[in-house]
Amino acid sequence: MTTSKRGAILLAAVLLAAIGCRSGQKSAKGEESPMAKKLAEYSTVRLTADLSKLTPSQKEMLPLLIDAAKQMDDVFWIEAYGDRDALLSSISDPDMRRFAEINYGPWDRLDGDAPFVPGVGPKPLGANFYPADMTKEEFEKACSESEDRASRLRGLYTLVRRDDDGKLTAEPYSVAFAPQHGVAQEKLLAAAQLAEDPGLKRYLELRAEALGNDDYTPSDLAWLDMKTNTLDIVIGPIETYEDRLFNYKAAHEAYVLIKDLDWSGRLARYTEFLPELQRGLPVPDAYKPADIGTDSDLNAYDVVYYAGDCNAGAKTIAINLPNDEEVQKQKGSRRLQLENAMRAKFDRILVPIANLLIAEDQRGQIKFDAFFENIMFHEVAHGLGIKNTIDGKGTVRAALKDQSGALEEAKADVLGLYMVTRLQESGELGKEDVRDNYVTYLAGIFRSIRFGASDAHGRSNLAQFDFFKERGAFSRDEATGTYRVDFDRMRDAVDALAAKILTIQGDGDYDAAVAFLPEGGVTDAALSGDLARVAGADIPKDIVFEQGMAVLNPGS
Ligand code: ZN
């Protein structure tokens, strides 16, 4: 760029800033514009990890895995919204454009998907997985035509579109996203060539194949077989939360990961207690089948790249995969704890919230170890409970449809507390104090319900808040607007809520799930006021990453 050109751009920037003053970007008093405020909801974190223990081949693999991951960003944009470039280039305010990037679209994911770009309407419940004008009734009618048609339209790995006659048709992801899948395949195969770990090599090859034929089962099985790898990548269409119409469609995402081998050993120990904990669940035997995936494993990782679904809005800090129930029955599942991302959220969000909302004498019990355990046991707890309804008619997920995700999250939270309580009582956690877990859990609820009711985690946390409040598991001090856990009542309420959720799941009781999970957001006036205080305190709601090879390896 020439000097004079740069001068012209600088001048333009000054002019734009001046115009911005009048249009409210930055007022004379120095107040932030609404968009700048929105952006400040996300605290920027550099996503780094220690690469020094990696072998030369592993170091060469990292940029290839990151390039493959980036393709998931492109696909997720299409699934969540549509044409990314058209949207971004139509936005002139740089803060708004950045906010759209963080949200992968013009709807604020931390504010119930409220549109923030002028002229944009509400987000379709089915995102861009279905035609925007399609109704549930039209979809069900099309599905009733034949079983084959229904299975294609309802498929995890198809987009629903209209053909030339306006009839609903299913387009496989491998076809719809052929260009992006093609690049990802090439990068995964190049990484496979470099892989020293045979399990990882096989997985990368099979995952590349899956992107071409929409059959992810062989690669899911290979992923579970792989135990000795240091590098890992979770990539492809995975979670169904983005499809709020039916929870049928998997959204694309990727995580590039480096395993923490020390932590992994410590974590493996807890999974040995799963059968015992399953037997001890506070429900009749019919609701706690013995055939749980006992060989599932649990690992801690530093994540070095997020893309797509998991990078949109609130960042995922714990994963439980694969979702395929047949694969789970065969080989269990793997739970991944994303340590560096977790610590970032704890420091930047949870501690400041606790300082406002937790009773002063209980604040000392807000600890990262407890936070880490609560999330860890949440993930383990997904494996407890019941997968099929007790009438034998099918899966819990099918019976509870759009409610299944939020209820499963609530189950995992409360059974996580159940586990930590039981393990502590039997001396398995050493000198840990379960009271730290309860207080940190309560602070965590406040963090989660700030997401609003659009998110499965937000809805499930609000339901838990209401339940525990009714049971007196915590109380609110009027004078200070802070909350204090009643430890004995909390313990009893954990068992009561576990029983309630497991019963709804085992019965496949859709109406009871709807009754339990609030749709309308926060209605409790005191809580609304407290959340407003948190909002006014400029505490970030979530984090956003600076990431990629330039951040990981700044010297190169
Ligand atoms: Zn979960």
PDB file of N, CA and C in Angstrom, residues 350-399:
ATOM      1  N   LEU A 350     -16.734 -16.451  36.194  1.00  0.00           N
ATOM      2  CA  LEU A 350     -17.358 -17.002  37.395  1.00  0.00           C
ATOM      3  C   LEU A 350     -16.943 -16.277  38.665  1.00  0.00           C
ATOM      4  N   VAL A 351     -15.671 -16.005  38.823  1.00  0.00           N
ATOM      5  CA  VAL A 351     -15.211 -15.346  40.054  1.00  0.00           C
ATOM      6  C   VAL A 351     -15.842 -13.955  40.211  1.00  0.00           C
ATOM      7  N   PRO A 352     -15.843 -13.119  39.176  1.00  0.00           N
ATOM      8  CA  PRO A 352     -16.504 -11.812  39.328  1.00  0.00           C
ATOM      9  C   PRO A 352     -18.011 -11.910  39.624  1.00  0.00           C
ATOM     10  N   ILE A 353     -18.696 -12.903  39.041  1.00  0.00           N
ATOM     11  CA  ILE A 353     -20.128 -13.076  39.327  1.00  0.00           C
ATOM     12  C   ILE A 353     -20.321 -13.485  40.786  1.00  0.00           C
ATOM     13  N   ALA A 354     -19.500 -14.423  41.240  1.00  0.00           N
ATOM     14  CA  ALA A 354     -19.608 -14.894  42.622  1.00  0.00           C
ATOM     15  C   ALA A 354     -19.368 -13.753  43.602  1.00  0.00           C
ATOM     16  N   ASN A 355     -18.458 -12.857  43.255  1.00  0.00           N
ATOM     17  CA  ASN A 355     -18.178 -11.729  44.148  1.00  0.00           C
ATOM     18  C   ASN A 355     -19.382 -10.812  44.303  1.00  0.00           C
ATOM     19  N   LEU A 356     -20.280 -10.835  43.340  1.00  0.00           N
ATOM     20  CA  LEU A 356     -21.496 -10.023  43.432  1.00  0.00           C
ATOM     21  C   LEU A 356     -22.661 -10.782  44.059  1.00  0.00           C
ATOM     22  N   LEU A 357     -22.787 -12.070  43.754  1.00  0.00           N
ATOM     23  CA  LEU A 357     -24.040 -12.774  44.065  1.00  0.00           C
ATOM     24  C   LEU A 357     -23.952 -13.845  45.145  1.00  0.00           C
ATOM     25  N   ILE A 358     -22.762 -14.236  45.539  1.00  0.00           N
ATOM     26  CA  ILE A 358     -22.654 -15.272  46.572  1.00  0.00           C
ATOM     27  C   ILE A 358     -22.369 -14.592  47.918  1.00  0.00           C
ATOM     28  N   ALA A 359     -23.022 -15.109  48.976  1.00  0.00           N
ATOM     29  CA  ALA A 359     -22.839 -14.538  50.315  1.00  0.00           C
ATOM     30  C   ALA A 359     -21.353 -14.489  50.650  1.00  0.00           C
ATOM     31  N   GLU A 360     -20.967 -13.394  51.266  1.00  0.00           N
ATOM     32  CA  GLU A 360     -19.543 -13.140  51.475  1.00  0.00           C
ATOM     33  C   GLU A 360     -18.839 -14.298  52.192  1.00  0.00           C
ATOM     34  N   ASP A 361     -19.523 -14.861  53.202  1.00  0.00           N
ATOM     35  CA  ASP A 361     -18.876 -15.931  53.982  1.00  0.00           C
ATOM     36  C   ASP A 361     -18.758 -17.241  53.200  1.00  0.00           C
ATOM     37  N   GLN A 362     -19.435 -17.348  52.025  1.00  0.00           N
ATOM     38  CA  GLN A 362     -19.302 -18.573  51.227  1.00  0.00           C
ATOM     39  C   GLN A 362     -18.425 -18.376  49.991  1.00  0.00           C
ATOM     40  N   ARG A 363     -17.954 -17.142  49.791  1.00  0.00           N
ATOM     41  CA  ARG A 363     -17.168 -16.883  48.571  1.00  0.00           C
ATOM     42  C   ARG A 363     -15.855 -17.641  48.522  1.00  0.00           C
ATOM     43  N   GLY A 364     -15.320 -17.916  49.699  1.00  0.00           N
ATOM     44  CA  GLY A 364     -14.056 -18.667  49.765  1.00  0.00           C
ATOM     45  C   GLY A 364     -14.203 -20.074  49.193  1.00  0.00           C
ATOM     46  N   GLN A 365     -15.466 -20.494  49.010  1.00  0.00           N
ATOM     47  CA  GLN A 365     -15.692 -21.852  48.501  1.00  0.00           C
ATOM     48  C   GLN A 365     -15.841 -21.905  46.990  1.00  0.00           C
ATOM     49  N   ILE A 366     -15.655 -20.763  46.348  1.00  0.00           N
ATOM     50  CA  ILE A 366     -15.631 -20.737  44.884  1.00  0.00           C
ATOM     51  C   ILE A 366     -14.211 -21.097  44.445  1.00  0.00           C
ATOM     52  N   LYS A 367     -14.038 -22.293  43.926  1.00  0.00           N
ATOM     53  CA  LYS A 367     -12.677 -22.756  43.603  1.00  0.00           C
ATOM     54  C   LYS A 367     -12.615 -23.383  42.210  1.00  0.00           C
ATOM     55  N   PHE A 368     -11.477 -23.188  41.551  1.00  0.00           N
ATOM     56  CA  PHE A 368     -11.349 -23.781  40.209  1.00  0.00           C
ATOM     57  C   PHE A 368     -11.444 -25.297  40.255  1.00  0.00           C
ATOM     58  N   ASP A 369     -10.856 -25.921  41.269  1.00  0.00           N
ATOM     59  CA  ASP A 369     -10.936 -27.384  41.368  1.00  0.00           C
ATOM     60  C   ASP A 369     -12.386 -27.852  41.423  1.00  0.00           C
ATOM     61  N   ALA A 370     -13.209 -27.132  42.185  1.00  0.00           N
ATOM     62  CA  ALA A 370     -14.621 -27.502  42.295  1.00  0.00           C
ATOM     63  C   ALA A 370     -15.333 -27.268  40.960  1.00  0.00           C
ATOM     64  N   PHE A 371     -15.004 -26.166  40.331  1.00  0.00           N
ATOM     65  CA  PHE A 371     -15.577 -25.847  39.021  1.00  0.00           C
ATOM     66  C   PHE A 371     -15.217 -26.946  38.019  1.00  0.00           C
ATOM     67  N   PHE A 372     -13.949 -27.316  38.044  1.00  0.00           N
ATOM     68  CA  PHE A 372     -13.466 -28.358  37.135  1.00  0.00           C
ATOM     69  C   PHE A 372     -14.176 -29.677  37.402  1.00  0.00           C
ATOM     70  N   GLU A 373     -14.314 -30.017  38.666  1.00  0.00           N
ATOM     71  CA  GLU A 373     -14.998 -31.268  39.019  1.00  0.00           C
ATOM     72  C   GLU A 373     -16.469 -31.240  38.601  1.00  0.00           C
ATOM     73  N   ASN A 374     -17.144 -30.122  38.869  1.00  0.00           N
ATOM     74  CA  ASN A 374     -18.568 -30.058  38.515  1.00  0.00           C
ATOM     75  C   ASN A 374     -18.753 -30.304  37.019  1.00  0.00           C
ATOM     76  N   ILE A 375     -17.899 -29.703  36.229  1.00  0.00           N
ATOM     77  CA  ILE A 375     -18.025 -29.889  34.783  1.00  0.00           C
ATOM     78  C   ILE A 375     -17.629 -31.308  34.404  1.00  0.00           C
ATOM     79  N   MET A 376     -16.593 -31.799  35.048  1.00  0.00           N
ATOM     80  CA  MET A 376     -16.131 -33.155  34.757  1.00  0.00           C
ATOM     81  C   MET A 376     -17.212 -34.180  35.083  1.00  0.00           C
ATOM     82  N   PHE A 377     -17.820 -34.050  36.259  1.00  0.00           N
ATOM     83  CA  PHE A 377     -18.844 -35.009  36.651  1.00  0.00           C
ATOM     84  C   PHE A 377     -20.120 -34.812  35.832  1.00  0.00           C
ATOM     85  N   HIS A 378     -20.385 -33.600  35.398  1.00  0.00           N
ATOM     86  CA  HIS A 378     -21.494 -33.381  34.464  1.00  0.00           C
ATOM     87  C   HIS A 378     -21.304 -34.292  33.247  1.00  0.00           C
ATOM     88  N   GLU A 379     -20.101 -34.295  32.721  1.00  0.00           N
ATOM     89  CA  GLU A 379     -19.846 -35.112  31.525  1.00  0.00           C
ATOM     90  C   GLU A 379     -19.976 -36.600  31.818  1.00  0.00           C
ATOM     91  N   VAL A 380     -19.438 -37.034  32.950  1.00  0.00           N
ATOM     92  CA  VAL A 380     -19.558 -38.448  33.314  1.00  0.00           C
ATOM     93  C   VAL A 380     -21.032 -38.813  33.477  1.00  0.00           C
ATOM     94  N   ALA A 381     -21.792 -37.886  34.057  1.00  0.00           N
ATOM     95  CA  ALA A 381     -23.186 -38.169  34.387  1.00  0.00           C
ATOM     96  C   ALA A 381     -24.066 -38.349  33.152  1.00  0.00           C
ATOM     97  N   HIS A 382     -23.630 -37.855  32.005  1.00  0.00           N
ATOM     98  CA  HIS A 382     -24.388 -38.138  30.780  1.00  0.00           C
ATOM     99  C   HIS A 382     -24.496 -39.653  30.557  1.00  0.00           C
ATOM    100  N   GLY A 383     -23.505 -40.393  31.039  1.00  0.00           N
ATOM    101  CA  GLY A 383     -23.509 -41.848  30.856  1.00  0.00           C
ATOM    102  C   GLY A 383     -24.402 -42.578  31.845  1.00  0.00           C
ATOM    103  N   LEU A 384     -24.805 -41.907  32.930  1.00  0.00           N
ATOM    104  CA  LEU A 384     -25.698 -42.527  33.916  1.00  0.00           C
ATOM    105  C   LEU A 384     -27.155 -42.382  33.470  1.00  0.00           C
ATOM    106  N   GLY A 385     -28.038 -43.127  34.170  1.00  0.00           N
ATOM    107  CA  GLY A 385     -29.465 -42.971  33.899  1.00  0.00           C
ATOM    108  C   GLY A 385     -29.936 -43.907  32.809  1.00  0.00           C
ATOM    109  N   ILE A 386     -30.810 -43.412  31.950  1.00  0.00           N
ATOM    110  CA  ILE A 386     -31.548 -44.299  31.053  1.00  0.00           C
ATOM    111  C   ILE A 386     -31.546 -43.746  29.627  1.00  0.00           C
ATOM    112  N   LYS A 387     -31.299 -44.628  28.662  1.00  0.00           N
ATOM    113  CA  LYS A 387     -31.224 -44.199  27.256  1.00  0.00           C
ATOM    114  C   LYS A 387     -32.533 -44.483  26.513  1.00  0.00           C
ATOM    115  N   ASN A 388     -33.191 -45.604  26.911  1.00  0.00           N
ATOM    116  CA  ASN A 388     -34.457 -45.978  26.277  1.00  0.00           C
ATOM    117  C   ASN A 388     -35.587 -45.853  27.285  1.00  0.00           C
ATOM    118  N   THR A 389     -36.762 -45.483  26.825  1.00  0.00           N
ATOM    119  CA  THR A 389     -37.896 -45.348  27.746  1.00  0.00           C
ATOM    120  C   THR A 389     -38.266 -46.720  28.306  1.00  0.00           C
ATOM    121  N   ILE A 390     -38.853 -46.732  29.513  1.00  0.00           N
ATOM    122  CA  ILE A 390     -39.086 -48.018  30.177  1.00  0.00           C
ATOM    123  C   ILE A 390     -40.176 -48.843  29.495  1.00  0.00           C
ATOM    124  N   ASP A 391     -40.992 -48.209  28.624  1.00  0.00           N
ATOM    125  CA  ASP A 391     -42.002 -48.994  27.910  1.00  0.00           C
ATOM    126  C   ASP A 391     -41.388 -49.730  26.711  1.00  0.00           C
ATOM    127  N   GLY A 392     -40.079 -49.543  26.498  1.00  0.00           N
ATOM    128  CA  GLY A 392     -39.390 -50.270  25.433  1.00  0.00           C
ATOM    129  C   GLY A 392     -39.712 -49.781  24.034  1.00  0.00           C
ATOM    130  N   LYS A 393     -40.368 -48.626  23.920  1.00  0.00           N
ATOM    131  CA  LYS A 393     -40.817 -48.170  22.601  1.00  0.00           C
ATOM    132  C   LYS A 393     -39.757 -47.373  21.832  1.00  0.00           C
ATOM    133  N   GLY A 394     -38.652 -47.042  22.467  1.00  0.00           N
ATOM    134  CA  GLY A 394     -37.628 -46.296  21.732  1.00  0.00           C
ATOM    135  C   GLY A 394     -36.743 -45.491  22.654  1.00  0.00           C
ATOM    136  N   THR A 395     -35.972 -44.567  22.062  1.00  0.00           N
ATOM    137  CA  THR A 395     -35.025 -43.802  22.872  1.00  0.00           C
ATOM    138  C   THR A 395     -35.722 -42.648  23.589  1.00  0.00           C
ATOM    139  N   VAL A 396     -35.103 -42.240  24.677  1.00  0.00           N
ATOM    140  CA  VAL A 396     -35.571 -41.070  25.412  1.00  0.00           C
ATOM    141  C   VAL A 396     -35.539 -39.852  24.490  1.00  0.00           C
ATOM    142  N   ARG A 397     -34.476 -39.777  23.707  1.00  0.00           N
ATOM    143  CA  ARG A 397     -34.291 -38.622  22.827  1.00  0.00           C
ATOM    144  C   ARG A 397     -35.439 -38.493  21.821  1.00  0.00           C
ATOM    145  N   ALA A 398     -35.864 -39.628  21.271  1.00  0.00           N
ATOM    146  CA  ALA A 398     -36.966 -39.590  20.307  1.00  0.00           C
ATOM    147  C   ALA A 398     -38.270 -39.190  20.997  1.00  0.00           C
ATOM    148  N   ALA A 399     -38.488 -39.716  22.212  1.00  0.00           N
ATOM    149  CA  ALA A 399     -39.745 -39.451  22.913  1.00  0.00           C
ATOM    150  C   ALA A 399     -39.844 -37.989  23.352  1.00  0.00           C
TER     151      ALA A 399
END
